[in-house]
Short mmCIF file of C-alpha atoms and ligand atoms in Angstrom, two decimals:
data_model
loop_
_atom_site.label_atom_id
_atom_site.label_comp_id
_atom_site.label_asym_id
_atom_site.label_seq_id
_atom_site.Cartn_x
_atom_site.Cartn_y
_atom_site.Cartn_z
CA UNK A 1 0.00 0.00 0.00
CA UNK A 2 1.45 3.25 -0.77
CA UNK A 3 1.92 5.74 1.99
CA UNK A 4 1.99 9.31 1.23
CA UNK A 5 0.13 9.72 4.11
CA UNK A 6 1.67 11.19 7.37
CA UNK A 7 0.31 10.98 11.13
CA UNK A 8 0.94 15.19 11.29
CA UNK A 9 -1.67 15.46 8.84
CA UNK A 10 -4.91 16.71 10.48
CA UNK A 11 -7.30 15.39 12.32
CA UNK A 12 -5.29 13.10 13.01
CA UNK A 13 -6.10 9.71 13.78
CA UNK A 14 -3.66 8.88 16.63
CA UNK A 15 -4.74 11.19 18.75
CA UNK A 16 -7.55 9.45 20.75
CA UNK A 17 -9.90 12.70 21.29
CA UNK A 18 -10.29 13.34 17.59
CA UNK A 19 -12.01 9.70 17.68
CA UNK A 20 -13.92 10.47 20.73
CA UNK A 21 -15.48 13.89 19.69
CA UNK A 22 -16.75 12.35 16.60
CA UNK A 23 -17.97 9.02 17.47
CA UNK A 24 -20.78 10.09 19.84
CA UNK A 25 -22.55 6.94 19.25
CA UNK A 26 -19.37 5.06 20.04
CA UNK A 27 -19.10 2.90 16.75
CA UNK A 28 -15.87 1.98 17.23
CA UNK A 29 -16.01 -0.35 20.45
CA UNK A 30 -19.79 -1.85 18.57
CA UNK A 31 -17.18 -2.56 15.69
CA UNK A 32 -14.28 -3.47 17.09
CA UNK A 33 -16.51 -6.16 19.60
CA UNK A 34 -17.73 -8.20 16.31
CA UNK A 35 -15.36 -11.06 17.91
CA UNK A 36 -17.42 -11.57 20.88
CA UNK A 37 -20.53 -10.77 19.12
CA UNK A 38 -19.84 -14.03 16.74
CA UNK A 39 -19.38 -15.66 19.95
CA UNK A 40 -22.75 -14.50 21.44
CA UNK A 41 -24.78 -15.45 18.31
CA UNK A 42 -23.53 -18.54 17.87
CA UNK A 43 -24.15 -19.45 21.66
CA UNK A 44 -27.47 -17.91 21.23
CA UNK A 45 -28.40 -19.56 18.46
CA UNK A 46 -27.43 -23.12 20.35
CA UNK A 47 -28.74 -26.33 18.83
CA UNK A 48 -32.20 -25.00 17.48
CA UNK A 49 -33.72 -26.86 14.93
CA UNK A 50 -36.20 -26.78 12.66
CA UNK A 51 -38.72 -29.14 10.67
CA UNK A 52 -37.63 -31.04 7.51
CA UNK A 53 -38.04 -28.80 4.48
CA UNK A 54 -36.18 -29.40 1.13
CA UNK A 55 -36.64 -25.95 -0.55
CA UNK A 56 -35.76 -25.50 -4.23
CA UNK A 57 -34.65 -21.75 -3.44
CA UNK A 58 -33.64 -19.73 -0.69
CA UNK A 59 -34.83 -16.08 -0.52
CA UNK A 60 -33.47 -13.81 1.98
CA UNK A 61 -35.75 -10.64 1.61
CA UNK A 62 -34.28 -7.41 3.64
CA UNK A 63 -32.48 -4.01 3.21
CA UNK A 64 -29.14 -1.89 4.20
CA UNK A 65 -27.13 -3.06 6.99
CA UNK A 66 -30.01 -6.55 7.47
CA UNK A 67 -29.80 -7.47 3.81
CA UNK A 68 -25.92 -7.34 3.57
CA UNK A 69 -25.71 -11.01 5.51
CA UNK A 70 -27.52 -12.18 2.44
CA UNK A 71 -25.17 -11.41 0.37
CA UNK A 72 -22.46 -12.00 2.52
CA UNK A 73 -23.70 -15.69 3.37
CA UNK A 74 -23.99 -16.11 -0.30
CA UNK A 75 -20.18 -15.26 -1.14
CA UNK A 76 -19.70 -17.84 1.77
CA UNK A 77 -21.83 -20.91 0.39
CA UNK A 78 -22.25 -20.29 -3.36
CA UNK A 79 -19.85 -23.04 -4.04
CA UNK A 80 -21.90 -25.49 -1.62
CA UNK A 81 -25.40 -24.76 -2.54
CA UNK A 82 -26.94 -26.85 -4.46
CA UNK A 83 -30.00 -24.61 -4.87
CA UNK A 84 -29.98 -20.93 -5.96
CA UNK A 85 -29.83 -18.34 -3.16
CA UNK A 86 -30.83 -14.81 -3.88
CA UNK A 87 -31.21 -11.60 -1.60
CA UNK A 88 -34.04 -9.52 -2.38
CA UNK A 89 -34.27 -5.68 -1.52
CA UNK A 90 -37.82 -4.62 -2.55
CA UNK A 91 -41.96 -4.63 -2.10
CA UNK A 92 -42.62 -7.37 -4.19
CA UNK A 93 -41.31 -10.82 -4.92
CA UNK A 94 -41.15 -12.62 -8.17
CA UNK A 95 -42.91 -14.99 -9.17
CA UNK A 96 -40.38 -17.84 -8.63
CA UNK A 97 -41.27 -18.06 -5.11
CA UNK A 98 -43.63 -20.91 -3.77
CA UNK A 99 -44.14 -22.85 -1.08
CA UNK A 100 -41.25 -24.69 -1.65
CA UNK A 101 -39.13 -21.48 -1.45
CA UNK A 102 -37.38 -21.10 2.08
CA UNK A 103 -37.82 -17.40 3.08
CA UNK A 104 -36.00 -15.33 5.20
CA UNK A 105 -37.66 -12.11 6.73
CA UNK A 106 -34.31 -9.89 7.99
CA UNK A 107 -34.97 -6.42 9.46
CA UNK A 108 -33.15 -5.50 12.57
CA UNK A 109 -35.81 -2.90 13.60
CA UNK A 110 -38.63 -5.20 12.45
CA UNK A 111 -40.30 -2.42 10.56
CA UNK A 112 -38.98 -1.61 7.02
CA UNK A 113 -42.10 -1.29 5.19
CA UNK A 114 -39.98 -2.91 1.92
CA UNK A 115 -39.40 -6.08 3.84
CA UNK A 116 -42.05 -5.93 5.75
CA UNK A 117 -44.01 -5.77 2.47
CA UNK A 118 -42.12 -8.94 0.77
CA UNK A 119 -42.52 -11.22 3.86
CA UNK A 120 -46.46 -10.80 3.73
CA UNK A 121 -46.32 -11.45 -0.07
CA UNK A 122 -44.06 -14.68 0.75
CA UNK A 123 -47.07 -15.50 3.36
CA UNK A 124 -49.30 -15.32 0.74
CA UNK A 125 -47.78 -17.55 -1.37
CA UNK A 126 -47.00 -20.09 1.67
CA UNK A 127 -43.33 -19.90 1.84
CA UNK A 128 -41.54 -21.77 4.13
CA UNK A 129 -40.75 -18.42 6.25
CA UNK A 130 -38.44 -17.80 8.83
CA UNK A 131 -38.18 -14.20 10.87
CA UNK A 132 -35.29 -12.57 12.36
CA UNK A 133 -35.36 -9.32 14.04
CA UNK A 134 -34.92 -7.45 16.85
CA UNK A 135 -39.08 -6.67 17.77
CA UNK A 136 -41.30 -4.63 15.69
CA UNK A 137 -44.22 -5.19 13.38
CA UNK A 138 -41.82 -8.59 12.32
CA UNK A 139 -41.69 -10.22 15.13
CA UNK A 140 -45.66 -8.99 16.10
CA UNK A 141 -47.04 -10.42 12.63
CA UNK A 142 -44.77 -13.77 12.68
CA UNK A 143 -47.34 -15.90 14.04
CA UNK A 144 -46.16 -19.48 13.59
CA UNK A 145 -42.97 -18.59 11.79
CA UNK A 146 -39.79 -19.46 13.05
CA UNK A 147 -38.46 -16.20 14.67
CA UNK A 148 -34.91 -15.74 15.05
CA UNK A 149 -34.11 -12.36 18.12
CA UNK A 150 -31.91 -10.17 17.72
CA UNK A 151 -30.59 -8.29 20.72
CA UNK A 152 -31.64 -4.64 20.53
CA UNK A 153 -30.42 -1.25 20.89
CA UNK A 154 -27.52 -1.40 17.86
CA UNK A 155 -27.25 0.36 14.73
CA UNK A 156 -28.56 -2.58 12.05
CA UNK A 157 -25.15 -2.25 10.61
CA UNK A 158 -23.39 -2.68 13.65
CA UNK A 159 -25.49 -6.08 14.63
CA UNK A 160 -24.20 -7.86 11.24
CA UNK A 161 -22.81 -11.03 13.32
CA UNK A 162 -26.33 -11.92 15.01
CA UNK A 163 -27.69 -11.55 11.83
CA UNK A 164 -25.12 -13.10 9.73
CA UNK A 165 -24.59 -16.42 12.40
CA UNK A 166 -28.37 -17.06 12.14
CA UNK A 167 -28.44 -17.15 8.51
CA UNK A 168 -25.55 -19.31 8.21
CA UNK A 169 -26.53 -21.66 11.28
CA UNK A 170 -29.97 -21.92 10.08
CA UNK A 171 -29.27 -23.35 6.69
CA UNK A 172 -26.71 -25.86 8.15
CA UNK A 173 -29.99 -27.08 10.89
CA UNK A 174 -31.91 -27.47 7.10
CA UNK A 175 -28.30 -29.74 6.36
CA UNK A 176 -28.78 -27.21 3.29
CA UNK A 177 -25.11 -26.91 3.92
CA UNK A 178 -22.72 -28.34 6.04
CA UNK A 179 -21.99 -27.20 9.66
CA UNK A 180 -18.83 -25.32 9.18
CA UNK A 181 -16.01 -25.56 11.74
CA UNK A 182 -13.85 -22.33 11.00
CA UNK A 183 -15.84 -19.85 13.53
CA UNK A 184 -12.95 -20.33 15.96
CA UNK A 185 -10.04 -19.36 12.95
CA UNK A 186 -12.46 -16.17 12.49
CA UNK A 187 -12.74 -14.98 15.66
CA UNK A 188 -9.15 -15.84 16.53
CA UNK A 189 -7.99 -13.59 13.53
CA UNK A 190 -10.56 -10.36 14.50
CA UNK A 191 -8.56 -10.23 18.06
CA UNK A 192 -5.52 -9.82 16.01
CA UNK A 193 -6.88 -7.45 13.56
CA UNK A 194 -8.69 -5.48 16.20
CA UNK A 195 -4.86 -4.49 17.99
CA UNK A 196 -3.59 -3.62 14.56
CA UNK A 197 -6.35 -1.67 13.79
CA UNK A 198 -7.15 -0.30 16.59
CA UNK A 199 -7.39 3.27 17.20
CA UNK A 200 -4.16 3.06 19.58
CA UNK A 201 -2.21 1.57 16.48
CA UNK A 202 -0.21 4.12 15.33
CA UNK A 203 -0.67 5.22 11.89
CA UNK A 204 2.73 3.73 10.23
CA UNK A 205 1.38 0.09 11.39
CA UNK A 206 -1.95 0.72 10.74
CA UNK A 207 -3.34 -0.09 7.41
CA UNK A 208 -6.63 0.64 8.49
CA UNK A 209 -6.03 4.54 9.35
CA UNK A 210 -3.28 4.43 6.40
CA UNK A 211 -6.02 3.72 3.79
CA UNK A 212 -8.32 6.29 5.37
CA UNK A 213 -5.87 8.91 4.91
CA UNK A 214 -5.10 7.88 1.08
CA UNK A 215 -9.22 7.81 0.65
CA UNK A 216 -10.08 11.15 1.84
CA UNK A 217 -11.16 13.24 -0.43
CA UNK A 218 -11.44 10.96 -3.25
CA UNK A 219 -14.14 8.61 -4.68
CA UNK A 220 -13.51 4.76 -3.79
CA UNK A 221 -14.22 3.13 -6.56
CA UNK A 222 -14.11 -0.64 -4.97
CA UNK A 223 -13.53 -3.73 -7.47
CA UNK A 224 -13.95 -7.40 -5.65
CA UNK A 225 -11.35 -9.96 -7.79
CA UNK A 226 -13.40 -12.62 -6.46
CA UNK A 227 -17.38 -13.76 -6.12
CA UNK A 228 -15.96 -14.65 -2.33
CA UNK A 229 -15.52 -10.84 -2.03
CA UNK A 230 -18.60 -9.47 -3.70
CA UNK A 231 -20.92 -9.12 -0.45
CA UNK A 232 -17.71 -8.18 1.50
CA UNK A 233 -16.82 -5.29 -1.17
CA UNK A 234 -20.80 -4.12 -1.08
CA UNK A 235 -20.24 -3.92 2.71
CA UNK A 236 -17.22 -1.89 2.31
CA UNK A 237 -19.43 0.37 -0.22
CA UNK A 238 -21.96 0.44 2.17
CA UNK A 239 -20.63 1.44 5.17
CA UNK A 240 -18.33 4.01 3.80
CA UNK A 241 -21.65 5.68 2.47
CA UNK A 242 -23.26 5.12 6.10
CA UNK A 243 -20.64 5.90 8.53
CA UNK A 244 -18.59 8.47 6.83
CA UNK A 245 -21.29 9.57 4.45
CA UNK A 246 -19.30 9.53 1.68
CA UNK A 247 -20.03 7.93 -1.89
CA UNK A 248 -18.12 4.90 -2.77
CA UNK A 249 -18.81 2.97 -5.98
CA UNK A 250 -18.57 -0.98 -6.23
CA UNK A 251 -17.82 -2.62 -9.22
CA UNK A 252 -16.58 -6.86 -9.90
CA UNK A 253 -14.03 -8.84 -11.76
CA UNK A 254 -14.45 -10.16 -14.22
CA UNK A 255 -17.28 -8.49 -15.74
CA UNK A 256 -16.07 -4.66 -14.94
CA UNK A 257 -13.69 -5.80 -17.97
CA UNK A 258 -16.56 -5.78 -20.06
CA UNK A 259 -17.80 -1.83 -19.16
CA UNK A 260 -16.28 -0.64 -16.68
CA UNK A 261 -12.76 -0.19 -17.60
CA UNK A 262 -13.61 1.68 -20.99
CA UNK A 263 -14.09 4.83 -18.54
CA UNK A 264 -10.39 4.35 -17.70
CA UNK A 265 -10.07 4.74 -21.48
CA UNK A 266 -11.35 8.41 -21.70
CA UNK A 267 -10.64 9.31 -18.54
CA UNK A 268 -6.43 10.23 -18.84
CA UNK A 269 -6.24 11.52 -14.54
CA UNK A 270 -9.15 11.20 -12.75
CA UNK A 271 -7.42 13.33 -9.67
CA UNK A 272 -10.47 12.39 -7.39
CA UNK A 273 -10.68 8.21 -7.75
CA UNK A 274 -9.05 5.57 -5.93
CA UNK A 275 -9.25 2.51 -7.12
CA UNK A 276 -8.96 -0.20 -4.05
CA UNK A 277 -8.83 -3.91 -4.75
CA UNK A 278 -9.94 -6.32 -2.59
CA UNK A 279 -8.16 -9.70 -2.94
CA UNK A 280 -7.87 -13.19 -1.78
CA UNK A 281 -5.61 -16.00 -2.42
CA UNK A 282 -8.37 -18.14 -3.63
CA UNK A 283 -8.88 -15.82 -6.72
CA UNK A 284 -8.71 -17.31 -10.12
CA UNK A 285 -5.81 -17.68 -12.11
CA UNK A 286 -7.20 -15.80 -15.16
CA UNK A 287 -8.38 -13.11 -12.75
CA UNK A 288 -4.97 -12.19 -11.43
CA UNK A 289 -4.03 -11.84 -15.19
CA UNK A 290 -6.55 -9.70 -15.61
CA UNK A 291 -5.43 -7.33 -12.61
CA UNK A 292 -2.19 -7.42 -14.12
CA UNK A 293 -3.65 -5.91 -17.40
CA UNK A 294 -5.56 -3.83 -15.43
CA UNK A 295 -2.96 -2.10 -13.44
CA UNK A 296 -0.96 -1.94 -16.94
CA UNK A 297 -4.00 -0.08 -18.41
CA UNK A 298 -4.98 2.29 -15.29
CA UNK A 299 -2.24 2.18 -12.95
CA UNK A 300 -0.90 6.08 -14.15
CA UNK A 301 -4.15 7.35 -14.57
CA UNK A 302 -5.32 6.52 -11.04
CA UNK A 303 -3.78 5.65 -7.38
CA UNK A 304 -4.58 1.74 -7.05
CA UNK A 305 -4.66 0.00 -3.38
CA UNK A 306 -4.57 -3.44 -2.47
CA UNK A 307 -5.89 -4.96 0.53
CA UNK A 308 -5.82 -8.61 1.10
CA UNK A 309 -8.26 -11.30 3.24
CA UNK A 310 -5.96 -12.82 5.83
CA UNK A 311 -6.48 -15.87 7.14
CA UNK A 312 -7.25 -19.58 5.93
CA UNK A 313 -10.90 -20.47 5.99
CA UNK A 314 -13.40 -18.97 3.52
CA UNK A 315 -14.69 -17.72 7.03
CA UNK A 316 -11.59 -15.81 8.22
CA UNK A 317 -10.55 -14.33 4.89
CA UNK A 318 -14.34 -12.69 4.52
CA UNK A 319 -14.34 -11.46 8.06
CA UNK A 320 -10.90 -10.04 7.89
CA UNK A 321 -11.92 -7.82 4.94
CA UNK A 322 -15.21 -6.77 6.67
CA UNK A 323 -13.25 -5.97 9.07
CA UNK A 324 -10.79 -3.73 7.63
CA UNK A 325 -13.74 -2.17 5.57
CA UNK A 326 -15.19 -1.33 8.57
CA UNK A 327 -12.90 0.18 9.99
CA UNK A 328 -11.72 2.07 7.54
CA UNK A 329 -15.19 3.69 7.17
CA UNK A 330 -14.70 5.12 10.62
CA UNK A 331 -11.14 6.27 10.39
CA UNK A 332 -12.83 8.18 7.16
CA UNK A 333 -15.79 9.38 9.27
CA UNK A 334 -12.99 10.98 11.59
CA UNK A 335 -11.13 12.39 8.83
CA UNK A 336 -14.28 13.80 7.34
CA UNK A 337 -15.38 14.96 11.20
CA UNK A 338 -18.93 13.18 10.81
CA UNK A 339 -20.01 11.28 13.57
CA UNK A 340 -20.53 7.54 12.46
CA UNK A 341 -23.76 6.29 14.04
CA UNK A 342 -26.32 9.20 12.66
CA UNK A 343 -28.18 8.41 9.70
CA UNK A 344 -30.33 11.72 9.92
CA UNK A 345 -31.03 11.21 5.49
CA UNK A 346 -32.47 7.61 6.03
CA UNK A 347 -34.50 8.38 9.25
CA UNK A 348 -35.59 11.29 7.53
CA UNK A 349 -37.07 9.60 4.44
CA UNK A 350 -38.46 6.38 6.54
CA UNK A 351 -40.36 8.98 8.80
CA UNK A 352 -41.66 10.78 5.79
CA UNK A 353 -42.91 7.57 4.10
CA UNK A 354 -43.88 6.67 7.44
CA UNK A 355 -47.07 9.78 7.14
CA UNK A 356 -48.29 7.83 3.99
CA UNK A 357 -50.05 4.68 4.25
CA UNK A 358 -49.41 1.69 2.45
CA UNK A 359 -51.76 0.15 0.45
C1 F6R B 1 -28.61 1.38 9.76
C2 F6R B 1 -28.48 0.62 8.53
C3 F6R B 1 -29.57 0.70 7.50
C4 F6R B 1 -30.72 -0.23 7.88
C5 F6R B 1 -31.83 -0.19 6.81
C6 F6R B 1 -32.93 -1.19 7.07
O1 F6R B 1 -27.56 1.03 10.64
O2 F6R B 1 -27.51 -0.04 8.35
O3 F6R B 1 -29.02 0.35 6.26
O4 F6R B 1 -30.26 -1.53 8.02
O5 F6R B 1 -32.38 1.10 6.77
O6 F6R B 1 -33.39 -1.13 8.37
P1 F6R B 1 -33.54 -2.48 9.20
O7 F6R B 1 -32.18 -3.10 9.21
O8 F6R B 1 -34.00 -2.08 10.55
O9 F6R B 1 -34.53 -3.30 8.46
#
């Protein structure tokens, strides 16, 4: 990684009440606890089980920081599945879905109307359903479901592990997939990454806070080199808009080859990008030719980063990205002096909606 940043710069990020003034909400110990939380949900999801079903699809309906374990579980299983998984993020369902669809109803709060919406359309249509949320109209209008609780009070994005774990756990209960024994590698790893990314990591061995400092001011423009990445790089998308509010642009190899990278063509110095790559050992052999050619094409027209999963299991290497991502998205919210947890634009707009009824 390139470092033409320096800890004089200002704010800056080793000094301790720069963080503190700006994270009111106190995002960085709900982050920087995700190893414990994985623990928690995975001791409060015990040995449940659940009836024989043998779906022919798996839906998991939800938005923002609930829907993003949808995708994130489906960079995890995709190559164990043996039935299509898709994560849905509107009203209204298509018409695949049936009774033999299994259906996952994910809204921390328990009351966005969109999911809200889907999950009485998958009723309708006698879905094997399953609920997880922390209260709300959810939990009150599950009836007979199978509802999954979430513990309350945290920012949906900042509960991603006891939504995540359920997901996961609940498929491998439906021996849809096969219990998985790399939690302990995962949560091993985040203790590790949470000293060197920790706040009271100095900047020069801090990759986290480095990367902030080379981001600010620009547009991320984030490209996953592998499908094991693709929820992981819409998380880093995601909470870069949400916790620093800043717009960050996600885009995949290999098919950005095919659109994408013809901008790069026209575009001789595009002062105000960054390109960051998010890699993993696992990637394809053809796909680290292709980053080759790509940093051929771009790599004087643009600053490109590189950050690595760490780890061994498909479990660890995800996690260790999320990780980084989200940390990163606070050391930007610092940089940027916007405190992490408020969301005043998207409480805003579901209060507004909230004065119209639905149909
Ligand atoms: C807030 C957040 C949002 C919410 C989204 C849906 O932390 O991440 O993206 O997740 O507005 O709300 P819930 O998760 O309550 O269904």
């Amino acid at each position: 990684m390139s470092c033409e940043f320096c800890s004089h710069q200002t704010p800056s990020l080793d000094d301790l009440g720069v963080i503190t003034k700006v994270d009111k909400g106190d995002m960085f110990s709900l982050t920087q606890k995700m190893p414990e939380d994985i623990e928690q949900a995975l001791s409060d999801f015990g040995t449940r089980t659940f009836s024989r079903f043998s779906p022919v699809n798996i839906v998991i309906a939800g938005m923002g920081g609930s829907a993003i374990s949808g995708d994130i579980a489906n960079s995890l299983l995709r190559d164990e599945l043996s039935i299509p998984l898709i994560v849905m993020r509107d009203y209204n369902l298509p018409s695949f879905i049936k009774r033999t669809t299994l259906f996952f109803a994910v809204s921390y709060s328990g009351n966005t109307e969109e999911t809200l919406s889907a999950y009485n359309e998958a009723k309708a249509k006698n879905a094997r359903c399953v609920v997880i949320s922390s209260g709300g109209k959810l939990k009150e209008i599950a009836g007979d479901d199978v509802y999954i609780s979430l513990p309350s009070g945290m920012p949906p994005r900042a509960a991603f592990p006891f939504i995540f774990v359920p997901l996961v756990r609940s498929l491998e209960a439906m021996e849809i997939v096969k219990k998985r024994n790399d939690w302990q590698e995962a949560i091993e790893l985040l203790r590790e990454l949470r000293e060197e990314y920790s706040p009271l990591t100095p900047t020069p061995e801090n990759n986290a806070k480095k990367l902030a400092y080379s981001l600010k001011g620009k547009l991320p423009l984030i490209y996953a080199s592998s499908p094991l990445l693709y929820g992981v790089a819409l998380r880093w998308k995601t909470q870069i808009n949400e916790n620093a509010k800043a717009h960050a642009y996600v885009d995949y190899f290999p098919e950005l080859h095919h659109n994408e990278i013809m901008a790069w063509e026209r575009n001789d110095k595009v002062a105000n990008f960054a390109v960051v790559l998010l890699r993993d050992k696992g990637e394809n052999d053809r796909i680290k030719k292709r980053i080759e050619i790509t940093k051929e094409l771009i790599g004087d027209k643009t600053e490109i980063y590189e950050v690595w999963t760490r780890g061994e299991g498909k479990l660890a290497r995800i996690f260790s990205l999320i990780y980084f991502g989200d940390m990163l998205s606070l050391y930007l919210a610092v940089l940027y002096g916007v405190d992490p947890q408020e969301i005043d634009f998207i409480n805003h707009i579901k209060n507004k909606l909230g004065k119209f009824p639905t149909s």
